[in-house]
Every structure is written in structure tokens, then in C-alpha cells.
Tab-separated table of C-alpha atoms and ligand atoms in Angstrom:
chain	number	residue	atom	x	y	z
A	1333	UNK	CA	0.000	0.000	0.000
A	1334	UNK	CA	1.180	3.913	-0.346
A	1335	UNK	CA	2.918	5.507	1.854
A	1336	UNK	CA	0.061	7.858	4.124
A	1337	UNK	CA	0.142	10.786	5.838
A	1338	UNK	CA	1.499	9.963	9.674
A	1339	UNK	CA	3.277	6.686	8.753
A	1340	UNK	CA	6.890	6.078	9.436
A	1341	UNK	CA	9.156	6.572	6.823
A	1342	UNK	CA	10.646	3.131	5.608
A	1343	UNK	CA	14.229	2.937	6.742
A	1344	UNK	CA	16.960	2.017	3.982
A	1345	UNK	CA	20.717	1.959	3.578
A	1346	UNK	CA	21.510	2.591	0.048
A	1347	UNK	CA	24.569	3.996	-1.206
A	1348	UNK	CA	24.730	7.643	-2.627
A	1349	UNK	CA	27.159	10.812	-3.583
A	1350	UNK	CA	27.819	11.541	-0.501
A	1351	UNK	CA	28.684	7.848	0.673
A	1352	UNK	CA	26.640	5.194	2.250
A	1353	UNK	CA	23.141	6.244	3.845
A	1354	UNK	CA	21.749	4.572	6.921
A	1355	UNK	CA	18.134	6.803	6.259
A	1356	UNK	CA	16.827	6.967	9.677
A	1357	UNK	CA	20.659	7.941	11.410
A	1358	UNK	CA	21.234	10.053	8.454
A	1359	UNK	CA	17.978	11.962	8.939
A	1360	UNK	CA	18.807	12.316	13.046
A	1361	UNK	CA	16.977	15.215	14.938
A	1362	UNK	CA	16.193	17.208	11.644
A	1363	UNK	CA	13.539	17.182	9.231
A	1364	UNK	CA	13.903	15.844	5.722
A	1365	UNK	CA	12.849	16.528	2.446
A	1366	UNK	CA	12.981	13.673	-0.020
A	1367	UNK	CA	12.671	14.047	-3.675
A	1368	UNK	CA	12.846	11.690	-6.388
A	1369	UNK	CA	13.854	12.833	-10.240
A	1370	UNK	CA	12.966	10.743	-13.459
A	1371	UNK	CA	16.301	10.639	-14.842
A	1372	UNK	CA	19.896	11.794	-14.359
A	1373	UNK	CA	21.279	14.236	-17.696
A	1374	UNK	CA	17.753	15.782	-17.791
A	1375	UNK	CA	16.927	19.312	-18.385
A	1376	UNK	CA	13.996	19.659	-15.895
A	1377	UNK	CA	15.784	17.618	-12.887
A	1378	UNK	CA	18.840	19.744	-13.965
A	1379	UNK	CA	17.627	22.939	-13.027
A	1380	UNK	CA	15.272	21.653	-9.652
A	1381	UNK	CA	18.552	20.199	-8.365
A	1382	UNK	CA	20.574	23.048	-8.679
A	1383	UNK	CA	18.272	24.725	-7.118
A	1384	UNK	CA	17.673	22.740	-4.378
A	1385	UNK	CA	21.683	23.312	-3.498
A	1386	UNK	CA	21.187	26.745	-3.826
A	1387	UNK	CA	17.852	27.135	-1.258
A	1388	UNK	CA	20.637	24.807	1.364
A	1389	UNK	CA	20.997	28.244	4.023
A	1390	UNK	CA	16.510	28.380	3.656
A	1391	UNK	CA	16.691	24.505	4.484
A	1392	UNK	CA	19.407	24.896	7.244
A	1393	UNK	CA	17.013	27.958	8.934
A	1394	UNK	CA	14.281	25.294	9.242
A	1395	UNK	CA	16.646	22.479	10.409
A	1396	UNK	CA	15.500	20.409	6.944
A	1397	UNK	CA	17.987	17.833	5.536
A	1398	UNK	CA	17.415	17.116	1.577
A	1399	UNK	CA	18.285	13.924	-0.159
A	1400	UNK	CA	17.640	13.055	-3.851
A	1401	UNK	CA	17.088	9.739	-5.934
A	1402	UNK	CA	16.448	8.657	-9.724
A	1403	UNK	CA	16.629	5.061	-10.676
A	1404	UNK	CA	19.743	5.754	-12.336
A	1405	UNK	CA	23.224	4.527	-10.743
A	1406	UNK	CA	26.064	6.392	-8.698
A	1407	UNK	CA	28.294	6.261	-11.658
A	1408	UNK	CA	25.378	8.664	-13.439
A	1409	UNK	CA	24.691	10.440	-10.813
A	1410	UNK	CA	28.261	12.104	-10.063
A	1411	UNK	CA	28.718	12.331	-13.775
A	1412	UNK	CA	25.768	14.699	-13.597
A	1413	UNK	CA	26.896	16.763	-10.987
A	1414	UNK	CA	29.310	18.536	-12.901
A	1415	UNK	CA	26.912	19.981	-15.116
A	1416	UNK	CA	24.514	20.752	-12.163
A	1417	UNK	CA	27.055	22.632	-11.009
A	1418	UNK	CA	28.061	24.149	-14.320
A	1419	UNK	CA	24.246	25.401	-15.221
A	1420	UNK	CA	23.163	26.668	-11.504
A	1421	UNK	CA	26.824	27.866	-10.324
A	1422	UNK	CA	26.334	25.836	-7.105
A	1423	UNK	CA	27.562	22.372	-6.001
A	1424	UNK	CA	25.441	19.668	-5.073
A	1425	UNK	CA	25.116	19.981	-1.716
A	1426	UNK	CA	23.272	16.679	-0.241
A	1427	UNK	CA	23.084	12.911	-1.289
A	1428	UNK	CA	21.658	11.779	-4.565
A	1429	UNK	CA	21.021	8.159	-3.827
A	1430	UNK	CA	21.767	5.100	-6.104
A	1431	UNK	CA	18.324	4.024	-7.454
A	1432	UNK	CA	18.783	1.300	-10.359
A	1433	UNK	CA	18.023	-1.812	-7.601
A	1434	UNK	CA	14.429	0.356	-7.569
A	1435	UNK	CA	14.831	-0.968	-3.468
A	1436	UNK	CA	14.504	2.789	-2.529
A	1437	UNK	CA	11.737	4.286	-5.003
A	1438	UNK	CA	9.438	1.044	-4.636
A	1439	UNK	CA	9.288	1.407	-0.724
A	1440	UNK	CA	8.348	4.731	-1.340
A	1441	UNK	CA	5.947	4.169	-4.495
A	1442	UNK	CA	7.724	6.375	-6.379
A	1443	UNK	CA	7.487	4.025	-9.569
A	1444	UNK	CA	3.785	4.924	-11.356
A	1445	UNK	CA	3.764	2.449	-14.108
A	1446	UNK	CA	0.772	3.696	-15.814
A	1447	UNK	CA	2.699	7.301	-16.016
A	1448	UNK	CA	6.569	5.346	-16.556
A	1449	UNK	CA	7.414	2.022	-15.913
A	1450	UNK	CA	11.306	2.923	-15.529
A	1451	UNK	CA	11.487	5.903	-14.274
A	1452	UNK	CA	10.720	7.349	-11.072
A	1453	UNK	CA	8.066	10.651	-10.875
A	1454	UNK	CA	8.521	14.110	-9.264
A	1455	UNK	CA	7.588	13.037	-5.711
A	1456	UNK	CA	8.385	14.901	-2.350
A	1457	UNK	CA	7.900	13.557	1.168
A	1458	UNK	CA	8.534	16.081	4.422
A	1459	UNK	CA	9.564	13.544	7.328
A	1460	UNK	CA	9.247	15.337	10.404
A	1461	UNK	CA	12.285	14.411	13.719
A	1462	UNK	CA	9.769	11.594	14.369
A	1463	UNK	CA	10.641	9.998	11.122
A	1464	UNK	CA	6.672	10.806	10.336
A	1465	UNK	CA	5.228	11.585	6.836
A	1466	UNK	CA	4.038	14.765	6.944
A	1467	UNK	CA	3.592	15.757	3.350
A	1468	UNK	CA	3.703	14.133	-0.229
A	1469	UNK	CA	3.332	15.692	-3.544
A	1470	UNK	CA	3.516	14.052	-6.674
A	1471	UNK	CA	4.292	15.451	-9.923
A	1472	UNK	CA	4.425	14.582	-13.317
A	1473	UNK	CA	8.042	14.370	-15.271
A	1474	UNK	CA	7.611	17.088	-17.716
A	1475	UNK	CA	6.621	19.456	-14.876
A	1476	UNK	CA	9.666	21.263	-12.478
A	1477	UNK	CA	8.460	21.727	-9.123
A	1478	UNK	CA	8.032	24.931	-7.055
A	1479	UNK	CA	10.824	24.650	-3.916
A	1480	UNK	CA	9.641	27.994	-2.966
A	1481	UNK	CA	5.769	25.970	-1.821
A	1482	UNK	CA	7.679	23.478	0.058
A	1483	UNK	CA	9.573	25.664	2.074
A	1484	UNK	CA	5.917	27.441	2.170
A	1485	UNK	CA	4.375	24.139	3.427
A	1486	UNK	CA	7.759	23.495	5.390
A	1487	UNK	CA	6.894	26.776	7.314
A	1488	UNK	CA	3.262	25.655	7.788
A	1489	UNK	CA	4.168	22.441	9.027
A	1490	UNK	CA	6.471	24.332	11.519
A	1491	UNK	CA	4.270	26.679	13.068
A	1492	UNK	CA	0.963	24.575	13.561
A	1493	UNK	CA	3.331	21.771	15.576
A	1494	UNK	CA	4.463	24.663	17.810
A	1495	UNK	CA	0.529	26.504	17.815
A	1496	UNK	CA	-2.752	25.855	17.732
A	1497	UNK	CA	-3.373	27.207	14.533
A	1498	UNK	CA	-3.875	26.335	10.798
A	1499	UNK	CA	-2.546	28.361	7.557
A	1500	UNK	CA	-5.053	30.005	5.093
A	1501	UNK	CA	-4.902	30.250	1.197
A	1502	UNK	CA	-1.648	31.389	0.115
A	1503	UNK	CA	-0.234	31.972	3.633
A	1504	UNK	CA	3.267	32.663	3.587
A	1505	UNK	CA	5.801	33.195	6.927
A	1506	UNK	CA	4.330	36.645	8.510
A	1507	UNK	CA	0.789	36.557	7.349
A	1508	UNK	CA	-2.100	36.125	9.640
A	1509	UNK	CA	-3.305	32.815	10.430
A	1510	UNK	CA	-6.709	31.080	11.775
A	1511	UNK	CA	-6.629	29.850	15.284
A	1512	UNK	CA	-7.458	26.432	15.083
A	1513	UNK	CA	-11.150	25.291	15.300
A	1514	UNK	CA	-11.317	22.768	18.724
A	1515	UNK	CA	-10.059	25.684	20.506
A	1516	UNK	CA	-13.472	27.271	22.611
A	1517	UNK	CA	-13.574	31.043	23.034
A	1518	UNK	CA	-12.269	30.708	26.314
A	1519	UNK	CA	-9.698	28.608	25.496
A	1520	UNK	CA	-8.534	31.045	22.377
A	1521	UNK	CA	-8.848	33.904	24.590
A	1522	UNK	CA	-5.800	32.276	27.148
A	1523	UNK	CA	-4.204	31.229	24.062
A	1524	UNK	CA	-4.288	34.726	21.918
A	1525	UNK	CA	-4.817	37.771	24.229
A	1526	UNK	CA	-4.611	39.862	21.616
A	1527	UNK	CA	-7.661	38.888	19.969
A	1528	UNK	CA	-9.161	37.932	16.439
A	1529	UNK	CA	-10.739	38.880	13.838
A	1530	UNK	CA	-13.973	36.994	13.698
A	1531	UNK	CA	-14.914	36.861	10.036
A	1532	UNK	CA	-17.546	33.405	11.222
A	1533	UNK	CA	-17.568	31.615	14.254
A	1534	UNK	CA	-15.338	28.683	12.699
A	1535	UNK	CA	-12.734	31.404	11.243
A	1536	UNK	CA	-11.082	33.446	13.710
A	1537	UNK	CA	-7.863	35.127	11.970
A	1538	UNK	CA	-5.144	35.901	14.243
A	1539	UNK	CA	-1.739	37.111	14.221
A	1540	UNK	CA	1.253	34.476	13.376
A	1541	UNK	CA	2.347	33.688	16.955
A	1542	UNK	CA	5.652	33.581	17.719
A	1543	UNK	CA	6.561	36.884	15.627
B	1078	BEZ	C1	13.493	16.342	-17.440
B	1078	BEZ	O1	13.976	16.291	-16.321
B	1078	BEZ	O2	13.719	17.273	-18.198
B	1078	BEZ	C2	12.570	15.269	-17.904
B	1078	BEZ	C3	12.737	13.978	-17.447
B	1078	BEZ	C4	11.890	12.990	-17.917
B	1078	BEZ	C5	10.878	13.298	-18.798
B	1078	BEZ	C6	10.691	14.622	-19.216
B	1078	BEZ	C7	11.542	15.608	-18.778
């Protein structure tokens, strides 16, 4: 069956750029953001790598660890680096893991054989400290993603494990935000002294705590 929301991520040891991965030890105290690419010497994958090594001082702010995986082997993989490196000006920066056993990708259904049979899709998992799925996208080959909505959704993810509040449309870091429905009145007056906007009795917009 998929991978869900709230499952544990599987565990692996798989060899990568950046040497031998134990998953779970790798991953320690931080968050992770997984990502799996079609195909190494691709133009699409080129440029969402490269820029993935470039948004590494955004990840390190919100203690996120990424790690990347194609079902191509090592030997293509470091190959490749060189002209990540040469068309984005910056270095990869985390592991690319070996995927031609398919050992990685299948545990984490990242084969859709009615889309590609040998190739992985765009897919993204957020494992929280816990080792917890906390969010998966999925995305077709011929589209790049957007790193700037995961960091968005990073963010999200964040604040509503520290508060007890959810993220509206198009939130971004700063914005208001809606305190979160089970609270009572009385309990979201202790909670937010300042107040709320009360636009229905289920959407009270508050302040982002914590700014
Ligand atoms: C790409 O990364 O450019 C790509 C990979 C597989 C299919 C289509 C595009």
C-alpha cells in the first residue's frame, strides 16, 4: 500500500554521492525533504537540483535535511553533478542516492507504471524528527516543481506543531493565520490575548504567533 500521511518513513541503507546512507541515522533530529527525479542528464531535474543546493541556508534555517534519488546509478549520478554545477553555479550539496536496484523508489511508491514504468516521478515527502510523513506531492516528469511551496508548506508544518493554529490560502511566513477550530472562546482567549478577527464563528484570523 502507499505511503500515508502519519506513517513512518521506511528505513533504507543505500549507497549515494555523498557515501553510504543509513536513512533513519542520516535523517537524526532534523527534518527531511525527499525528492525523487525521473532521470539523471535531464533538463527539468537539472535545473530543480541546482536549485535545491542553492535554497541549502533556507533549508538549514528550518533544520531540513534534503536527499535526492532517480533510478539511475552512482556512476550517473556524479557524472551529472558537474553539469549541475556548471548550469546553476552551485555544487550539489546533499546525497543523490543510487536508485537502479528500484529498493529505494518502490518502498516509497515512487514508480507509477501507468505514467513510466522505468522511471521514477517528481515526488516529495517532508519527514518530520519523528521519522513521520508529513507531506507528499507528486508530480508529473515534464513538470519542475516549485521549492519555494515546500519551504511554504515546510513553514506551515512548523508553526501549527508549535501553535494551535492552521494556515489560510496562500499563507506565507508573517501573514495572519486562523486559530485552530477545537479551541473554545475561552480557550482562544488564554491562548491569543490579543484577539481575532472573527470573520464566522469557525474562522477566527489571528496574528502568526511567535513573531
Ligand atoms: C526532465 O527532467 O527534463 C525530464 C525527465 C523525464 C521526462 C521529461 C523531462
Amino acid at each position: 500500500m502507499a505511503l500515508q500521511l502519519g506513517d513512518t518513513a521506511p528505513d533504507f541503507t543505500q549507497e549515494s554521492t555523498s557515501g553510504t546512507i543509513e536513512f533513519h541515522k542520516w535523517a537524526g533530529d532534523s527534518w527531511v525533504l525527499f525528492f525523487s527525479h525521473p532521470k539523471d542528464y535531464t533538463p527539468v531535474c537539472t535545473t530543480e537540483l541546482g536549485e535545491i543546493a542553492k535554497l541549502k541556508p533556507e533549508l538549514d534555517k528550518r533544520n531540513v535535511k534534503s536527499i535526492g534519488i532517480s533510478v539511475d546509478p552512482l556512476s550517473d549520478h556524479k557524472g551529472w553533478a558537474k553539469d549541475i554545477e556548471d548550469v546553476k553555479g552551485t555544487a550539489l550539496n546533499f546525497p543523490l542516492l543510487a536508485g537502479d536496484d528500484r529498493k529505494v523508489a518502490e518502498a516509497f511508491d515512487m514508480i507509477h507504471p501507468k505514467a513510466d514504468s522505468n522511471h521514477t516521478v517528481r515526488s516529495v515527502f517532508v519527514i518530520d524528527p519523528n521519522k513521520k510523513v508529513r507531506l507528499i506531492l507528486t508530480y508529473p516528469a515534464s513538470t519542475g516543481r516549485n521549492w519555494a511551496e515546500v519551504l511554504r508548506a515546510i513553514d506551515s508544518l512548523q508553526l501549527t506543531d508549535n501553535y494551535k493554529v492552521a494556515t489560510p490560502v496562500n499563507w506565507n511566513d508573517g501573514d495572519d493565520v486562523i486559530i485552530a477550530p477545537s479551541l473554545s472562546t475561552e480557550e482562544a482567549k488564554k491562548l491569543f490575548p490579543a484577539g481575532w478577527d472573527e470573520q464566522k464563528p469557525y474562522l477566527r484570523v489571528t496574528k502568526q504567533p511567535g513573531k
